[in-house]
Tab-separated table of C-alpha atoms (C1' of nucleotides) in Angstrom:
chain	number	residue	atom	x	y	z
A	1	MET	CA	0.058	0.071	-0.010
A	2	ARG	CA	2.604	2.292	1.084
A	3	ALA	CA	4.287	2.175	-1.982
A	4	HIS	CA	1.285	2.435	-4.133
A	5	VAL	CA	1.002	5.857	-2.428
A	6	ALA	CA	3.838	7.060	-3.241
A	7	GLU	CA	3.622	6.076	-6.405
A	8	ARG	CA	-0.001	8.249	-6.882
A	9	LEU	CA	1.134	11.497	-4.610
A	10	ARG	CA	4.284	11.262	-6.675
A	11	THR	CA	1.812	11.068	-9.977
A	12	ALA	CA	-0.227	14.311	-8.440
A	13	ILE	CA	2.492	16.075	-8.247
A	14	LEU	CA	4.471	15.413	-11.145
A	15	SER	CA	0.875	16.428	-13.296
A	16	GLY	CA	0.508	19.753	-11.770
A	17	ASP	CA	-2.518	18.444	-10.172
A	18	ILE	CA	-0.390	19.387	-6.636
A	19	PRO	CA	1.248	22.534	-8.006
A	20	PRO	CA	4.530	23.776	-6.265
A	21	GLY	CA	4.598	25.532	-2.571
A	22	ALA	CA	0.482	23.616	-2.391
A	23	PRO	CA	0.845	22.096	1.057
A	24	LEU	CA	0.388	18.782	1.837
A	25	VAL	CA	-2.137	18.181	4.736
A	26	GLU	CA	-1.879	14.562	5.846
A	27	THR	CA	-5.153	14.098	7.038
A	28	ALA	CA	-6.687	15.369	4.181
A	29	LEU	CA	-4.728	12.887	1.846
A	30	SER	CA	-4.981	10.055	4.067
A	31	ASN	CA	-8.562	10.962	3.456
A	32	ARG	CA	-7.866	10.991	-0.864
A	33	PHE	CA	-5.957	8.224	-0.559
A	34	GLU	CA	-8.729	6.189	1.713
A	35	VAL	CA	-5.097	4.690	3.657
A	36	SER	CA	-3.992	5.923	7.268
A	37	ARG	CA	-1.653	8.073	7.941
A	38	GLY	CA	0.184	5.993	8.866
A	39	PRO	CA	2.080	4.452	5.630
A	40	LEU	CA	0.426	8.157	4.189
A	41	ARG	CA	3.823	9.865	6.471
A	42	GLU	CA	5.948	6.604	4.906
A	43	ALA	CA	5.612	7.853	1.767
A	44	LEU	CA	6.072	11.068	2.283
A	45	ARG	CA	9.256	10.770	3.569
A	46	GLN	CA	9.586	9.286	1.057
A	47	LEU	CA	9.056	12.108	-1.992
A	48	ILE	CA	11.005	14.158	0.926
A	49	GLU	CA	13.811	11.866	-0.650
A	50	GLU	CA	12.726	12.345	-3.552
A	51	GLY	CA	13.035	15.310	-3.626
A	52	LEU	CA	9.525	16.254	-4.885
A	53	VAL	CA	8.201	17.379	-0.775
A	54	VAL	CA	9.605	19.667	1.686
A	55	THR	CA	8.900	19.470	5.305
A	56	VAL	CA	9.543	21.591	8.531
A	57	PRO	CA	7.999	20.456	11.433
A	58	TYR	CA	4.997	20.184	13.464
A	59	THR	CA	4.196	23.116	10.914
A	60	GLY	CA	3.834	21.670	7.794
A	61	THR	CA	4.625	19.891	4.121
A	62	HIS	CA	4.854	21.306	1.088
A	63	VAL	CA	4.978	20.679	-2.892
A	64	ALA	CA	8.756	21.579	-3.161
A	65	SER	CA	9.536	24.891	-5.362
A	66	LEU	CA	12.554	24.830	-6.987
A	67	SER	CA	15.062	27.534	-7.371
A	68	VAL	CA	17.500	28.642	-10.334
A	69	GLU	CA	20.162	26.988	-7.804
A	70	ASP	CA	17.917	24.354	-7.420
A	71	VAL	CA	17.949	23.610	-10.603
A	72	GLN	CA	21.637	24.600	-11.316
A	73	GLU	CA	23.019	21.716	-9.151
A	74	ILE	CA	20.819	19.283	-10.030
A	75	TYR	CA	21.921	19.762	-13.719
A	76	SER	CA	25.784	20.139	-12.322
A	77	LEU	CA	25.676	16.987	-10.191
A	78	ARG	CA	24.216	15.062	-12.961
A	79	THR	CA	27.171	15.902	-15.622
A	80	ALA	CA	29.692	14.497	-12.907
A	81	LEU	CA	27.626	11.446	-11.918
A	82	GLU	CA	26.725	10.975	-15.955
A	83	ILE	CA	30.568	11.533	-16.146
A	84	PHE	CA	31.469	9.364	-13.850
A	85	ALA	CA	28.913	6.600	-15.295
A	86	PHE	CA	30.682	6.109	-18.517
A	87	GLU	CA	33.676	5.559	-16.661
A	88	GLN	CA	32.319	2.444	-15.595
A	89	ILE	CA	31.275	1.522	-18.219
A	90	TRP	CA	34.105	1.113	-20.455
A	91	PRO	CA	35.837	-1.586	-19.207
A	92	HIS	CA	32.360	-3.813	-19.691
A	93	ARG	CA	31.691	-1.426	-22.615
A	94	ASP	CA	30.430	-4.127	-25.512
A	95	ASP	CA	28.746	-3.724	-28.771
A	96	ARG	CA	24.358	-4.446	-28.003
A	97	PHE	CA	24.742	-2.030	-25.164
A	98	ARG	CA	25.208	0.933	-27.337
A	99	ALA	CA	23.252	-0.098	-30.217
A	100	GLU	CA	20.801	0.015	-27.453
A	101	LEU	CA	21.966	3.399	-26.181
A	102	ARG	CA	21.917	4.619	-29.667
A	103	ARG	CA	18.737	3.777	-30.206
A	104	ARG	CA	17.089	4.776	-27.345
A	105	ASN	CA	18.368	8.059	-28.364
A	106	ASP	CA	17.063	8.379	-32.042
A	107	ALA	CA	13.586	7.244	-30.101
A	108	LEU	CA	13.916	10.788	-27.551
A	109	LEU	CA	15.063	12.505	-30.371
A	110	VAL	CA	11.857	11.587	-32.363
A	111	THR	CA	9.399	12.663	-29.660
A	112	ILE	CA	11.284	15.665	-28.663
A	113	ASP	CA	10.812	16.641	-32.380
A	114	ALA	CA	7.443	15.836	-32.807
A	115	GLY	CA	6.645	18.228	-29.329
A	116	ASP	CA	5.334	15.166	-27.339
A	117	ASP	CA	6.631	16.169	-24.468
A	118	ARG	CA	5.272	13.468	-22.211
A	119	ALA	CA	6.953	10.725	-24.150
A	120	SER	CA	9.974	12.705	-24.789
A	121	ILE	CA	10.183	13.184	-20.801
A	122	SER	CA	9.508	9.432	-20.417
A	123	THR	CA	12.442	8.371	-23.388
A	124	GLU	CA	14.488	10.410	-21.848
A	125	LEU	CA	14.491	8.561	-18.320
A	126	GLU	CA	15.161	5.444	-19.717
A	127	PHE	CA	17.535	6.231	-22.221
A	128	HIS	CA	19.042	7.775	-18.582
A	129	GLY	CA	18.319	4.994	-16.359
A	130	LEU	CA	19.562	2.602	-18.890
A	131	VAL	CA	23.142	4.834	-18.570
A	132	TYR	CA	23.112	4.517	-14.789
A	133	GLU	CA	22.423	0.923	-15.048
A	134	ALA	CA	24.350	0.132	-17.504
A	135	SER	CA	27.404	0.748	-15.562
A	136	GLY	CA	26.681	-1.662	-12.452
A	137	HIS	CA	27.012	0.712	-9.633
A	138	ARG	CA	24.686	0.591	-7.338
A	139	LEU	CA	25.576	3.018	-4.749
A	140	LEU	CA	25.354	4.620	-8.310
A	141	GLN	CA	21.985	4.197	-9.247
A	142	ARG	CA	20.917	5.329	-5.791
A	143	ALA	CA	22.179	8.768	-6.031
A	144	TRP	CA	20.956	9.159	-9.922
A	145	ASN	CA	17.465	8.036	-8.357
A	146	GLY	CA	17.547	11.561	-5.617
A	147	LEU	CA	17.909	13.155	-8.807
A	148	ARG	CA	15.767	11.739	-11.172
A	149	GLY	CA	12.777	13.012	-9.018
A	150	ARG	CA	14.220	16.813	-8.769
A	151	LEU	CA	14.345	16.926	-12.960
A	152	GLN	CA	11.254	15.492	-13.230
A	153	LEU	CA	9.691	18.472	-11.136
A	154	TYR	CA	11.393	20.926	-13.054
A	155	TRP	CA	10.439	19.648	-16.180
A	156	ALA	CA	6.518	19.031	-15.009
A	157	ALA	CA	7.076	23.164	-13.425
A	158	HIS	CA	8.703	24.032	-16.758
A	159	HIS	CA	6.406	23.288	-19.186
A	160	ARG	CA	3.199	24.287	-17.315
A	161	ALA	CA	4.758	27.496	-17.158
A	162	HIS	CA	6.158	27.662	-20.548
A	163	GLY	CA	4.222	25.515	-23.043
A	164	ARG	CA	7.102	23.071	-23.406
A	165	ARG	CA	9.121	20.873	-20.828
A	166	GLY	CA	12.636	22.707	-19.641
A	167	PRO	CA	15.321	20.506	-21.110
A	168	ARG	CA	15.673	20.144	-24.850
A	169	ARG	CA	17.930	18.942	-27.360
A	170	ASP	CA	19.875	22.731	-27.205
A	171	SER	CA	19.465	22.684	-23.736
A	172	HIS	CA	20.703	22.052	-20.277
A	173	ASP	CA	21.248	18.682	-20.947
A	174	SER	CA	22.818	18.793	-24.342
A	175	TYR	CA	25.854	17.530	-23.774
A	176	ILE	CA	23.851	13.901	-23.668
A	177	ALA	CA	21.247	15.248	-25.918
A	178	ALA	CA	23.562	16.176	-28.733
A	179	ALA	CA	25.392	13.075	-27.838
A	180	PHE	CA	24.079	10.912	-30.319
A	181	GLY	CA	21.927	13.213	-32.525
A	182	ASP	CA	23.649	15.544	-35.011
A	183	ASP	CA	26.325	16.083	-33.964
A	184	LEU	CA	28.820	13.208	-32.587
A	185	ASP	CA	31.870	15.315	-32.419
A	186	ALA	CA	30.557	18.614	-30.606
A	187	MET	CA	29.320	16.281	-28.366
A	188	ARG	CA	32.657	14.549	-28.104
A	189	ARG	CA	33.614	18.593	-27.396
A	190	GLU	CA	31.734	19.319	-24.878
A	191	ILE	CA	32.254	16.770	-23.010
A	192	GLY	CA	35.865	16.427	-23.116
A	193	ASP	CA	36.100	20.057	-22.559
A	194	HIS	CA	33.613	19.396	-19.262
A	195	MET	CA	36.300	16.789	-17.893
A	196	ARG	CA	39.426	19.133	-18.967
A	197	ARG	CA	38.248	21.657	-16.994
A	198	GLY	CA	37.568	19.804	-13.740
A	199	VAL	CA	41.265	18.599	-14.565
A	200	GLU	CA	42.505	22.175	-15.122
A	201	THR	CA	40.394	23.579	-11.988
A	202	THR	CA	41.049	20.527	-9.578
A	203	GLU	CA	45.048	20.572	-10.363
A	204	ARG	CA	44.656	24.446	-9.752
A	205	PHE	CA	43.310	24.328	-6.041
A	206	LEU	CA	46.002	21.685	-5.625
A	207	ARG	CA	48.898	23.260	-6.691
A	208	SER	CA	47.563	26.458	-4.619
A	209	LEU	CA	47.777	24.867	-1.955
A	210	PRO	CA	50.406	25.732	1.103
A	211	ALA	CA	53.254	23.563	0.844
A	212	ARG	CA	54.598	21.942	3.786
B	1	MET	CA	11.706	12.422	19.241
B	2	ARG	CA	12.455	10.466	16.201
B	3	ALA	CA	15.983	12.048	15.627
B	4	HIS	CA	16.473	11.217	18.819
B	5	VAL	CA	16.119	7.334	18.049
B	6	ALA	CA	18.011	7.043	15.574
B	7	GLU	CA	20.900	9.098	16.654
B	8	ARG	CA	20.953	6.378	19.407
B	9	LEU	CA	20.287	2.794	17.097
B	10	ARG	CA	23.205	4.701	14.758
B	11	THR	CA	25.596	4.812	17.120
B	12	ALA	CA	24.498	1.055	18.796
B	13	ILE	CA	25.061	0.375	15.201
B	14	LEU	CA	28.561	2.101	14.367
B	15	SER	CA	29.702	0.948	17.923
B	16	GLY	CA	29.203	-2.607	17.169
B	17	ASP	CA	26.327	-3.109	20.133
B	18	ILE	CA	24.242	-4.113	17.086
B	19	PRO	CA	26.833	-5.963	14.733
B	20	PRO	CA	26.590	-6.456	11.120
B	21	GLY	CA	23.822	-8.787	9.636
B	22	ALA	CA	22.032	-8.355	13.466
B	23	PRO	CA	18.148	-8.297	13.369
B	24	LEU	CA	16.094	-5.480	14.225
B	25	VAL	CA	12.905	-6.460	15.237
B	26	GLU	CA	10.660	-3.246	15.560
B	27	THR	CA	8.764	-4.895	19.041
B	28	ALA	CA	12.260	-5.332	21.037
B	29	LEU	CA	13.809	-1.710	20.060
B	30	SER	CA	10.738	-0.146	21.106
B	31	ASN	CA	11.257	-1.347	23.936
B	32	ARG	CA	14.693	-0.590	24.286
B	33	PHE	CA	14.367	3.150	23.502
B	34	GLU	CA	10.815	3.322	25.217
B	35	VAL	CA	9.176	4.795	22.187
B	36	SER	CA	6.362	3.480	20.642
B	37	ARG	CA	7.218	1.316	16.964
B	38	GLY	CA	6.068	4.802	14.498
B	39	PRO	CA	9.047	7.057	15.474
B	40	LEU	CA	11.015	3.927	15.574
B	41	ARG	CA	9.936	3.310	11.543
B	42	GLU	CA	10.963	6.192	10.980
B	43	ALA	CA	14.045	6.554	12.535
B	44	LEU	CA	14.338	2.612	10.574
B	45	ARG	CA	13.904	3.940	7.247
B	46	GLN	CA	16.202	6.833	7.810
B	47	LEU	CA	18.947	4.001	8.323
B	48	ILE	CA	17.929	2.442	5.634
B	49	GLU	CA	18.446	5.339	3.564
B	50	GLU	CA	21.984	5.859	4.858
B	51	GLY	CA	22.960	2.217	4.317
B	52	LEU	CA	23.219	0.860	7.735
B	53	VAL	CA	20.062	-0.990	7.605
B	54	VAL	CA	18.050	-3.238	5.287
B	55	THR	CA	14.675	-4.317	5.570
B	56	VAL	CA	12.682	-7.345	3.531
B	57	PRO	CA	9.080	-6.713	3.117
B	58	TYR	CA	7.234	-8.635	6.044
B	59	THR	CA	9.899	-10.437	6.807
B	60	GLY	CA	12.031	-8.739	9.539
B	61	THR	CA	15.135	-5.946	8.986
B	62	HIS	CA	18.642	-6.273	9.530
B	63	VAL	CA	22.048	-3.948	9.866
B	64	ALA	CA	23.721	-3.986	6.645
B	65	SER	CA	26.454	-6.092	5.892
B	66	LEU	CA	28.784	-5.149	3.230
B	67	SER	CA	30.566	-6.850	0.943
B	68	VAL	CA	33.612	-6.204	-1.042
B	69	GLU	CA	31.944	-5.097	-3.841
B	70	ASP	CA	29.470	-2.533	-1.744
B	71	VAL	CA	32.835	-0.577	-0.458
B	72	GLN	CA	34.285	-0.492	-3.879
B	73	GLU	CA	31.520	1.629	-4.598
B	74	ILE	CA	31.165	3.525	-2.055
B	75	TYR	CA	34.867	4.316	-2.667
B	76	SER	CA	34.869	5.176	-6.485
B	77	LEU	CA	31.715	6.769	-5.793
B	78	ARG	CA	33.195	9.176	-3.265
B	79	THR	CA	36.105	9.786	-5.824
B	80	ALA	CA	33.838	11.501	-8.629
B	81	LEU	CA	32.329	13.671	-5.509
B	82	GLU	CA	35.007	14.588	-3.872
B	83	ILE	CA	36.528	15.795	-7.593
B	84	PHE	CA	33.709	17.087	-8.325
B	85	ALA	CA	33.021	19.717	-5.118
B	86	PHE	CA	36.881	20.538	-5.440
B	87	GLU	CA	35.617	21.397	-9.058
B	88	GLN	CA	32.471	23.351	-7.671
B	89	ILE	CA	35.236	25.417	-4.657
B	90	TRP	CA	37.915	26.388	-7.138
B	91	PRO	CA	35.492	29.627	-8.134
B	92	HIS	CA	35.194	30.421	-5.149
B	93	ARG	CA	38.300	29.298	-3.453
B	94	ASP	CA	39.948	31.405	-0.358
B	95	ASP	CA	42.513	31.624	1.651
B	96	ARG	CA	41.559	30.635	4.753
B	97	PHE	CA	39.512	27.958	4.078
B	98	ARG	CA	42.908	26.388	2.273
B	99	ALA	CA	44.348	27.188	5.778
B	100	GLU	CA	41.548	25.746	7.492
B	101	LEU	CA	41.609	23.014	5.086
B	102	ARG	CA	45.075	22.166	6.183
B	103	ARG	CA	44.692	22.186	9.546
B	104	ARG	CA	42.241	19.896	9.790
B	105	ASN	CA	44.314	17.154	7.686
B	106	ASP	CA	47.224	18.008	9.844
B	107	ALA	CA	45.171	17.192	12.848
B	108	LEU	CA	44.351	13.819	11.499
B	109	LEU	CA	47.272	12.890	10.340
B	110	VAL	CA	48.411	13.512	14.162
B	111	THR	CA	45.048	11.608	14.814
B	112	ILE	CA	46.198	8.256	12.454
B	113	ASP	CA	49.530	8.128	13.262
B	114	ALA	CA	48.697	8.333	17.278
B	115	GLY	CA	46.976	5.080	16.271
B	116	ASP	CA	43.261	6.381	18.257
B	117	ASP	CA	40.759	5.402	15.879
B	118	ARG	CA	37.535	6.974	17.344
B	119	ALA	CA	39.356	10.214	17.175
B	120	SER	CA	40.388	9.644	13.408
B	121	ILE	CA	37.586	8.651	12.166
B	122	SER	CA	35.599	11.582	13.824
B	123	THR	CA	39.076	13.913	11.800
B	124	GLU	CA	38.610	12.226	9.061
B	125	LEU	CA	35.154	13.298	8.482
B	126	GLU	CA	35.658	16.302	9.553
B	127	PHE	CA	37.322	16.750	6.770
B	128	HIS	CA	35.566	15.622	4.100
B	129	GLY	CA	32.361	17.511	5.883
B	130	LEU	CA	34.487	20.490	5.168
B	131	VAL	CA	35.091	19.935	1.214
B	132	TYR	CA	31.430	19.591	0.781
B	133	GLU	CA	30.252	22.135	2.814
B	134	ALA	CA	32.640	24.791	1.062
B	135	SER	CA	31.268	23.213	-2.341
B	136	GLY	CA	28.142	24.993	-1.115
B	137	HIS	CA	26.549	22.262	-3.744
B	138	ARG	CA	23.690	21.096	-0.963
B	139	LEU	CA	22.986	18.224	-3.064
B	140	LEU	CA	26.368	17.314	-3.707
B	141	GLN	CA	26.288	17.903	0.692
B	142	ARG	CA	23.313	15.253	0.414
B	143	ALA	CA	25.215	12.431	-1.742
B	144	TRP	CA	28.367	12.829	0.597
B	145	ASN	CA	25.165	12.178	3.347
B	146	GLY	CA	24.246	9.273	1.756
B	147	LEU	CA	27.902	7.667	2.068
B	148	ARG	CA	28.963	8.429	4.853
B	149	GLY	CA	26.993	5.776	6.938
B	150	ARG	CA	28.605	3.725	5.035
B	151	LEU	CA	32.089	4.489	5.374
B	152	GLN	CA	31.547	4.403	9.076
B	153	LEU	CA	29.572	1.471	8.458
B	154	TYR	CA	32.472	-0.433	6.997
B	155	TRP	CA	35.258	1.373	9.567
B	156	ALA	CA	33.561	-0.061	12.867
B	157	ALA	CA	33.374	-3.853	10.878
B	158	HIS	CA	36.585	-3.331	9.534
B	159	HIS	CA	38.159	-2.142	12.624
B	160	ARG	CA	36.707	-4.566	14.784
B	161	ALA	CA	37.540	-7.522	12.501
B	162	HIS	CA	41.355	-6.079	12.173
B	163	GLY	CA	42.453	-4.823	14.679
B	164	ARG	CA	42.279	-0.794	13.174
B	165	ARG	CA	40.372	0.993	10.946
B	166	GLY	CA	39.703	0.857	7.519
B	167	PRO	CA	41.210	3.534	5.825
B	168	ARG	CA	45.175	4.584	6.857
B	169	ARG	CA	47.132	7.587	5.029
B	170	ASP	CA	48.447	4.614	2.397
B	171	SER	CA	45.456	3.172	2.111
B	172	HIS	CA	42.141	3.999	0.722
B	173	ASP	CA	41.568	7.319	0.486
B	174	SER	CA	45.031	7.743	0.141
B	175	TYR	CA	44.315	11.065	-2.223
B	176	ILE	CA	43.280	12.762	-0.513
B	177	ALA	CA	44.458	12.035	3.250
B	178	ALA	CA	48.128	12.603	1.224
B	179	ALA	CA	46.185	16.279	-0.260
B	180	PHE	CA	47.816	17.987	2.134
B	181	GLY	CA	50.384	15.216	4.072
B	182	ASP	CA	53.484	14.694	3.244
B	183	ASP	CA	54.060	14.050	-0.431
B	184	LEU	CA	52.391	16.802	-2.079
B	185	ASP	CA	53.363	16.237	-5.763
B	186	ALA	CA	52.095	12.287	-5.097
B	187	MET	CA	49.012	13.595	-4.230
B	188	ARG	CA	48.197	15.744	-7.535
B	189	ARG	CA	50.306	13.194	-9.717
B	190	GLU	CA	47.290	10.592	-8.590
B	191	ILE	CA	44.202	13.449	-8.628
B	192	GLY	CA	45.128	14.379	-11.684
B	193	ASP	CA	46.186	10.702	-12.701
B	194	HIS	CA	42.106	10.090	-12.103
B	195	MET	CA	40.744	12.439	-13.477
B	196	ARG	CA	42.969	12.223	-16.964
B	197	ARG	CA	41.862	8.538	-16.650
B	198	GLY	CA	38.252	9.527	-16.721
B	199	VAL	CA	39.099	11.608	-19.402
B	200	GLU	CA	40.359	8.721	-21.382
B	201	THR	CA	37.233	5.902	-21.061
B	202	THR	CA	34.623	8.768	-21.457
B	203	GLU	CA	36.702	10.004	-24.211
B	204	ARG	CA	37.470	6.391	-25.895
B	205	PHE	CA	33.579	5.540	-25.588
B	206	LEU	CA	32.590	8.139	-26.873
B	207	ARG	CA	34.537	7.604	-30.246
B	208	SER	CA	33.028	4.148	-29.957
B	209	LEU	CA	29.378	4.707	-31.038
B	210	PRO	CA	28.680	4.299	-34.477
B	211	ALA	CA	28.380	6.640	-36.476
B	212	ARG	CA	25.219	8.528	-37.284
C	1	DA	C1'	-2.155	53.025	18.302
C	2	DC	C1'	0.675	50.012	19.320
C	3	DA	C1'	2.940	46.029	21.972
C	4	DT	C1'	2.256	41.761	24.641
C	5	DC	C1'	0.227	38.072	25.702
C	6	DG	C1'	-3.008	33.814	26.115
C	7	DT	C1'	-6.039	31.213	23.346
C	8	DC	C1'	-7.729	28.562	19.978
C	9	DG	C1'	-7.970	25.985	15.433
C	10	DA	C1'	-4.746	23.154	12.577
C	11	DT	C1'	-0.808	20.655	11.685
C	12	DT	C1'	1.845	17.370	13.009
C	13	DG	C1'	3.802	13.656	16.465
C	14	DT	C1'	3.266	9.345	19.264
C	15	DC	C1'	0.650	5.539	21.218
C	16	DG	C1'	-1.332	0.748	21.634
C	17	DA	C1'	-4.332	-2.421	19.234
C	18	DC	C1'	-5.783	-4.815	15.562
C	19	DA	C1'	-4.731	-7.327	10.457
C	20	DA	C1'	-1.907	-9.186	6.585
C	21	DT	C1'	1.686	-11.855	5.608
C	22	DC	C1'	5.606	-14.442	5.668
C	23	DC	C1'	8.577	-18.370	7.582
C	24	DT	C1'	9.051	-22.473	10.419
C	25	DG	C1'	8.600	-27.213	11.306
C	26	DC	C1'	5.618	-30.948	11.461
C	27	DG	C1'	2.600	-33.905	10.711
C	28	DC	C1'	0.885	-36.997	6.790
C	29	DC	C1'	1.018	-38.841	2.104
C	30	DT	C1'	2.874	-40.857	-1.685
D	1	DA	C1'	12.911	-41.247	3.164
D	2	DG	C1'	11.601	-37.615	1.087
D	3	DG	C1'	8.435	-34.033	-0.672
D	4	DC	C1'	3.876	-31.798	0.813
D	5	DG	C1'	0.452	-28.595	2.563
D	6	DC	C1'	-0.885	-26.884	6.711
D	7	DA	C1'	-1.274	-24.594	11.157
D	8	DG	C1'	1.619	-21.669	14.407
D	9	DG	C1'	4.628	-18.008	15.587
D	10	DA	C1'	6.522	-13.949	14.814
D	11	DT	C1'	7.419	-9.926	12.234
D	12	DT	C1'	5.861	-6.249	9.872
D	13	DG	C1'	1.553	-3.038	8.008
D	14	DT	C1'	-1.975	-0.681	9.224
D	15	DC	C1'	-4.990	1.550	11.615
D	16	DG	C1'	-8.038	4.838	14.363
D	17	DA	C1'	-7.792	7.918	19.622
D	18	DC	C1'	-4.848	11.087	21.541
D	19	DA	C1'	-1.296	14.514	22.442
D	20	DA	C1'	2.415	17.606	22.007
D	21	DT	C1'	3.826	21.820	19.334
D	22	DC	C1'	3.079	25.953	16.077
D	23	DG	C1'	1.081	29.998	14.228
D	24	DA	C1'	-1.579	33.366	14.232
D	25	DC	C1'	-6.276	35.671	15.575
D	26	DG	C1'	-8.070	38.687	18.804
D	27	DA	C1'	-8.260	40.406	23.814
D	28	DT	C1'	-5.908	43.851	27.200
D	29	DG	C1'	-2.661	47.324	29.291
D	30	DT	C1'	-0.224	51.026	28.848
DNA sequence: ACATCGTCGATTGTCGACAATCCTGCGCCT
DNA sequence: AGGCGCAGGATTGTCGACAATCGACGATGT
């Protein structure tokens, strides 16, 4: 039951049925979903973990409302995690996996170009999920789980505000959306630049340390 | 109350009072901590998030028991996160922070050399915590929170099994312990090599993709 | 008019009892 | 003897009621 409640509440939030900032009163929700407050509270805890809900003790819980900084954090951390995922995949690479990844990304680009937001969101989540799954790194997948809900929340809010979902192939996550798209070289440059930047900044930081 | 229960249970687990694999029966714990099963369950959920406890529906929950693969995942993900943290710190670097980091690392090395495991664990956690805190990246700090408990669990188990805590200055996390220690150059090479390896493997992966 | 304090409603936190589910071990059948 | 089914005990899952806490509103005194 608990998982089912979390699922339904998550759907209600991501669909915009319960908008960001809206209060989530436990008694009201327990009536709505026809469960006691016990399971409902545990469902809320899970959604808190996923970043869809925020709560302040003894006063109330609300649907999360992401700031610009939040979104920047989501995307920057996702980039770091995904680069790490690629590192993990490389030693166990196989052609079937890469073909599957390529196929899914093609499907993603088709849905994006068709303007079917719901389908493209779903397809994109599957695409990224495949990358993390292929890494075989359970903790990494767990970290991705903690990001996915926040991403969806942002996409949903952005879509309702601007009529299109937030990330598009030429937008925030172009680094990976472009990966298997029109310009493979551009994508290679982009990821390569990002990582080289990381190397450089880290090494500069290290050099800046006081000598012993 | 809930946070207090989680705290006490966490202490009991990390101290080895309740060893890995031991069953955690809700009724017994609710008697032990003199709270109802409601708050106790929420405390358990939190410890599950921290990786200290595992549960299987309708059968029982136990103290987590880490496998070799688990530990490898913990350390590899921590490396990725910490490199990302340094990237975040760089633009906002300031000398006071670096001096503070240096000071804490010196304290860490002192406690390690003194063989005071409890103190060195605490000091090392503070040290890493400072890095993540300085990144100003809340999601990153959250990810670190998800790793910290698992690290502590491993250290505690390793200490009881081998008489010393797991990570030492010449061990797993030497890449960062050495950072401000004896051989700054070695640490620079280590982090640099790690990141270059990441760049290389990712680029090889990208090149291996089928052309459009 | 304004500040301060108390009261009240709303919401979350906690509790004890009951229901659903799963594992174990025993009896029974083949 | 070996496998199967079934009851019993143990454990988690769920429920409804009560307690603790917080924020807002209004009374009251200066």
